[in-house]
Amino acid sequence: CPQPHYVREYTLVLLRSQCGSQILLGYKKRGFGQGKWNGFGGKVEVGETPLAAAIRELHEESSLEVRPADIRLAGRMLFQFADETRVFRVHIYTGSRWTGQPVESDEMRPRWFNLADIPFDNMWPDDAYWLPKVLAGQSVIGYFLYAADKVTVLHHCLRDLVEP
Ligand code: 6OG
């Protein structure tokens, strides 16, 4: 029978160049998702809002600074692995205003990608489903159930985010 799930809150920030033709991704050097390109983010701490956590994690991992009004909620995703009881709830933000230059950190190696060259083959497989929608300006909610191999998407659903 179904087990209670432990929902862990995470953030993910995708910055878009001002002309809109590029996005900033980071190559994850260690920990969860090592070896993949992804947006910048991490765990929401106790007592912290997802927005504050998104800003803090972006700064820790890339040195870039954004103000709360500079990023907007673009999605909320639930990720589950068939062999685990925990569920990741990831709050996704986008923006195209920041200060500073992206700097490599212990965790992430930042790089700008043209929208036509996003390295989907070297990203979490769910990204190919939702990232094009977010880049088209849509806000989405979704659920992805992965097999234990953490590669195969067994089930997914994706809908417009109606309420922020
Ligand atoms: P740290 O371990 O770096 O936080 N994350 C995912 N991102 C995508 N695109 N797909 C997934 O499917 C993900 N699961 C987690 C959230 C982990 C970072 O990885 C993101 C955080 O930004 C399974 O603290």
CSV table of C-alpha atoms and ligand atoms in Angstrom, one decimal:
chain,number,residue,atom,x,y,z
A,1,CYS,CA,0.0,0.0,0.0
A,2,PRO,CA,1.1,3.6,-0.5
A,3,GLN,CA,3.7,4.9,1.9
A,4,PRO,CA,3.8,8.4,3.2
A,5,HIS,CA,6.2,10.4,1.1
A,6,TYR,CA,8.8,12.8,2.4
A,7,VAL,CA,8.5,15.9,0.3
A,8,ARG,CA,11.8,17.8,0.1
A,9,GLU,CA,11.6,21.3,-1.3
A,10,TYR,CA,14.2,22.4,-3.9
A,11,THR,CA,14.7,25.4,-6.2
A,12,LEU,CA,16.0,25.8,-9.7
A,13,VAL,CA,16.8,29.1,-11.4
A,14,LEU,CA,17.1,29.4,-15.2
A,15,LEU,CA,18.5,32.8,-16.3
A,16,ARG,CA,18.0,34.0,-19.8
A,17,SER,CA,20.2,36.5,-21.6
A,18,GLN,CA,18.5,39.8,-22.1
A,19,CYS,CA,18.2,39.3,-25.8
A,20,GLY,CA,16.6,36.0,-25.0
A,21,SER,CA,18.7,33.8,-27.2
A,22,GLN,CA,20.8,32.1,-24.5
A,23,ILE,CA,20.3,30.4,-21.2
A,24,LEU,CA,22.8,29.9,-18.4
A,25,LEU,CA,23.3,26.4,-17.2
A,26,GLY,CA,25.7,24.9,-14.8
A,27,TYR,CA,27.6,21.6,-15.1
A,28,LYS,CA,27.0,19.8,-11.7
A,29,LYS,CA,30.5,18.8,-10.5
A,30,ARG,CA,29.4,16.8,-7.4
A,31,GLY,CA,26.4,15.5,-5.5
A,32,PHE,CA,22.9,14.8,-6.8
A,33,GLY,CA,22.8,15.1,-10.6
A,34,GLN,CA,26.6,15.0,-10.9
A,35,GLY,CA,27.7,15.2,-14.6
A,36,LYS,CA,24.5,16.8,-15.8
A,37,TRP,CA,23.8,20.4,-16.9
A,38,ASN,CA,21.0,22.0,-15.0
A,39,GLY,CA,19.8,25.4,-13.7
A,40,PHE,CA,21.2,26.6,-10.4
A,41,GLY,CA,19.4,25.6,-7.2
A,42,GLY,CA,19.3,23.4,-4.1
A,43,LYS,CA,17.4,22.7,-1.0
A,44,VAL,CA,15.0,25.1,0.7
A,45,GLU,CA,16.2,25.5,4.3
A,46,VAL,CA,13.9,25.4,7.3
A,47,GLY,CA,12.1,28.8,7.7
A,48,GLU,CA,13.2,30.0,4.2
A,49,THR,CA,10.8,30.8,1.4
A,50,PRO,CA,11.4,29.0,-2.0
A,51,LEU,CA,12.1,32.4,-3.5
A,52,ALA,CA,14.7,33.3,-0.9
A,53,ALA,CA,16.3,29.9,-1.3
A,54,ALA,CA,16.4,30.3,-5.1
A,55,ILE,CA,18.2,33.6,-4.8
A,56,ARG,CA,20.6,32.2,-2.2
A,57,GLU,CA,21.4,29.0,-4.1
A,58,LEU,CA,21.9,31.0,-7.3
A,59,HIS,CA,24.4,33.2,-5.6
A,60,GLU,CA,26.2,30.3,-3.8
A,61,GLU,CA,26.6,28.3,-7.0
A,62,SER,CA,27.2,31.1,-9.6
A,63,SER,CA,28.1,34.3,-7.7
A,64,LEU,CA,25.3,36.1,-9.5
A,65,GLU,CA,22.9,38.3,-7.6
A,66,VAL,CA,19.2,38.7,-8.4
A,67,ARG,CA,16.5,40.7,-6.6
A,68,PRO,CA,13.2,39.0,-5.7
A,69,ALA,CA,11.4,41.1,-8.3
A,70,ASP,CA,13.9,40.0,-11.0
A,71,ILE,CA,12.7,36.3,-11.1
A,72,ARG,CA,9.3,34.8,-11.5
A,73,LEU,CA,7.9,31.4,-10.7
A,74,ALA,CA,7.8,29.4,-14.0
A,75,GLY,CA,6.9,26.0,-12.6
A,76,ARG,CA,6.6,23.5,-9.8
A,77,MET,CA,7.6,20.0,-10.4
A,78,LEU,CA,7.3,16.9,-8.4
A,79,PHE,CA,10.0,14.2,-9.0
A,80,GLN,CA,9.8,10.7,-7.6
A,81,PHE,CA,12.0,7.7,-8.0
A,82,ALA,CA,10.2,4.3,-8.0
A,83,ASP,CA,12.6,2.9,-5.4
A,84,GLU,CA,12.5,5.8,-3.0
A,85,THR,CA,9.9,7.2,-0.6
A,86,ARG,CA,11.1,10.8,-0.8
A,87,VAL,CA,9.6,13.2,-3.3
A,88,PHE,CA,11.4,16.3,-4.7
A,89,ARG,CA,9.3,19.3,-5.1
A,90,VAL,CA,11.3,21.8,-7.3
A,91,HIS,CA,10.2,25.4,-7.6
A,92,ILE,CA,11.5,26.7,-10.9
A,93,TYR,CA,12.2,30.4,-11.5
A,94,THR,CA,13.2,32.3,-14.6
A,95,GLY,CA,14.7,35.8,-15.0
A,96,SER,CA,16.8,37.9,-17.2
A,97,ARG,CA,18.1,40.6,-14.8
A,98,TRP,CA,21.1,40.1,-12.5
A,99,THR,CA,24.3,41.6,-11.3
A,100,GLY,CA,27.7,40.2,-11.5
A,101,GLN,CA,29.4,37.6,-13.7
A,102,PRO,CA,28.9,33.9,-13.5
A,103,VAL,CA,31.8,32.3,-11.6
A,104,GLU,CA,32.6,28.6,-11.3
A,105,SER,CA,31.9,27.2,-7.8
A,106,ASP,CA,32.8,23.9,-6.1
A,107,GLU,CA,29.5,22.6,-7.3
A,108,MET,CA,28.8,24.2,-10.7
A,109,ARG,CA,30.6,25.2,-13.9
A,110,PRO,CA,28.5,27.9,-15.5
A,111,ARG,CA,28.1,28.2,-19.3
A,112,TRP,CA,25.8,30.1,-21.7
A,113,PHE,CA,23.9,27.9,-24.2
A,114,ASN,CA,22.1,29.1,-27.3
A,115,LEU,CA,18.5,27.9,-27.2
A,116,ALA,CA,19.1,25.7,-30.2
A,117,ASP,CA,22.0,24.0,-28.5
A,118,ILE,CA,20.6,23.1,-25.1
A,119,PRO,CA,22.4,19.9,-24.1
A,120,PHE,CA,19.2,17.8,-23.4
A,121,ASP,CA,21.2,14.6,-23.8
A,122,ASN,CA,23.2,15.5,-20.8
A,123,MET,CA,20.4,16.9,-18.6
A,124,TRP,CA,17.7,15.3,-16.4
A,125,PRO,CA,15.4,13.6,-19.0
A,126,ASP,CA,12.4,15.5,-17.6
A,127,ASP,CA,13.9,18.8,-18.8
A,128,ALA,CA,13.1,17.9,-22.4
A,129,TYR,CA,9.4,17.9,-21.5
A,130,TRP,CA,9.0,21.1,-19.6
A,131,LEU,CA,12.0,23.4,-20.4
A,132,PRO,CA,10.8,24.2,-23.9
A,133,LYS,CA,7.4,25.3,-22.5
A,134,VAL,CA,9.1,27.5,-19.8
A,135,LEU,CA,11.4,29.0,-22.5
A,136,ALA,CA,8.2,29.8,-24.5
A,137,GLY,CA,7.0,31.8,-21.5
A,138,GLN,CA,4.5,29.2,-20.1
A,139,SER,CA,4.3,28.4,-16.4
A,140,VAL,CA,3.9,24.7,-15.7
A,141,ILE,CA,3.2,22.2,-13.0
A,142,GLY,CA,4.3,18.6,-13.5
A,143,TYR,CA,4.9,15.2,-12.0
A,144,PHE,CA,7.6,12.8,-13.1
A,145,LEU,CA,8.0,9.3,-11.9
A,146,TYR,CA,11.4,7.8,-12.6
A,147,ALA,CA,12.4,4.2,-12.6
A,148,ALA,CA,15.1,3.2,-10.1
A,149,ASP,CA,17.7,3.7,-12.9
A,150,LYS,CA,17.0,7.5,-12.6
A,151,VAL,CA,16.9,7.7,-16.4
A,152,THR,CA,13.6,6.1,-17.5
A,153,VAL,CA,10.5,8.3,-17.1
A,154,LEU,CA,7.8,5.8,-16.2
A,155,HIS,CA,5.0,8.3,-16.0
A,156,HIS,CA,4.6,12.0,-16.3
A,157,CYS,CA,2.0,14.7,-16.5
A,158,LEU,CA,2.4,18.4,-17.3
A,159,ARG,CA,-0.2,21.1,-17.0
A,160,ASP,CA,-0.4,24.9,-17.0
A,161,LEU,CA,0.3,26.5,-13.7
A,162,VAL,CA,-2.8,28.5,-13.0
A,163,GLU,CA,-2.2,29.9,-9.6
A,164,PRO,CA,1.3,31.1,-8.5
B,1,6OG,P1,21.5,20.1,-4.7
B,1,6OG,O1,21.7,18.6,-4.5
B,1,6OG,O2,22.4,20.7,-5.7
B,1,6OG,O3,20.0,20.2,-5.3
B,1,6OG,N1,16.7,18.7,-9.3
B,1,6OG,C1,16.3,18.4,-10.5
B,1,6OG,N2,16.3,19.1,-11.7
B,1,6OG,C2,15.8,18.5,-12.8
B,1,6OG,N3,15.8,19.3,-13.9
B,1,6OG,N4,15.2,17.3,-12.8
B,1,6OG,C3,15.2,16.5,-11.7
B,1,6OG,O4,14.6,15.3,-11.8
B,1,6OG,C4,15.7,17.1,-10.5
B,1,6OG,N5,15.9,16.6,-9.2
B,1,6OG,C5,16.5,17.6,-8.5
B,1,6OG,C6,16.9,20.6,-7.8
B,1,6OG,C7,19.6,19.5,-6.4
B,1,6OG,C8,19.2,20.4,-7.6
B,1,6OG,O5,18.8,19.5,-8.6
B,1,6OG,C9,17.4,19.9,-9.0
B,1,6OG,C10,18.1,21.4,-7.3
B,1,6OG,O6,18.4,22.5,-8.1
B,1,6OG,C11,14.9,14.3,-10.9
B,1,6OG,O7,21.4,20.9,-3.4
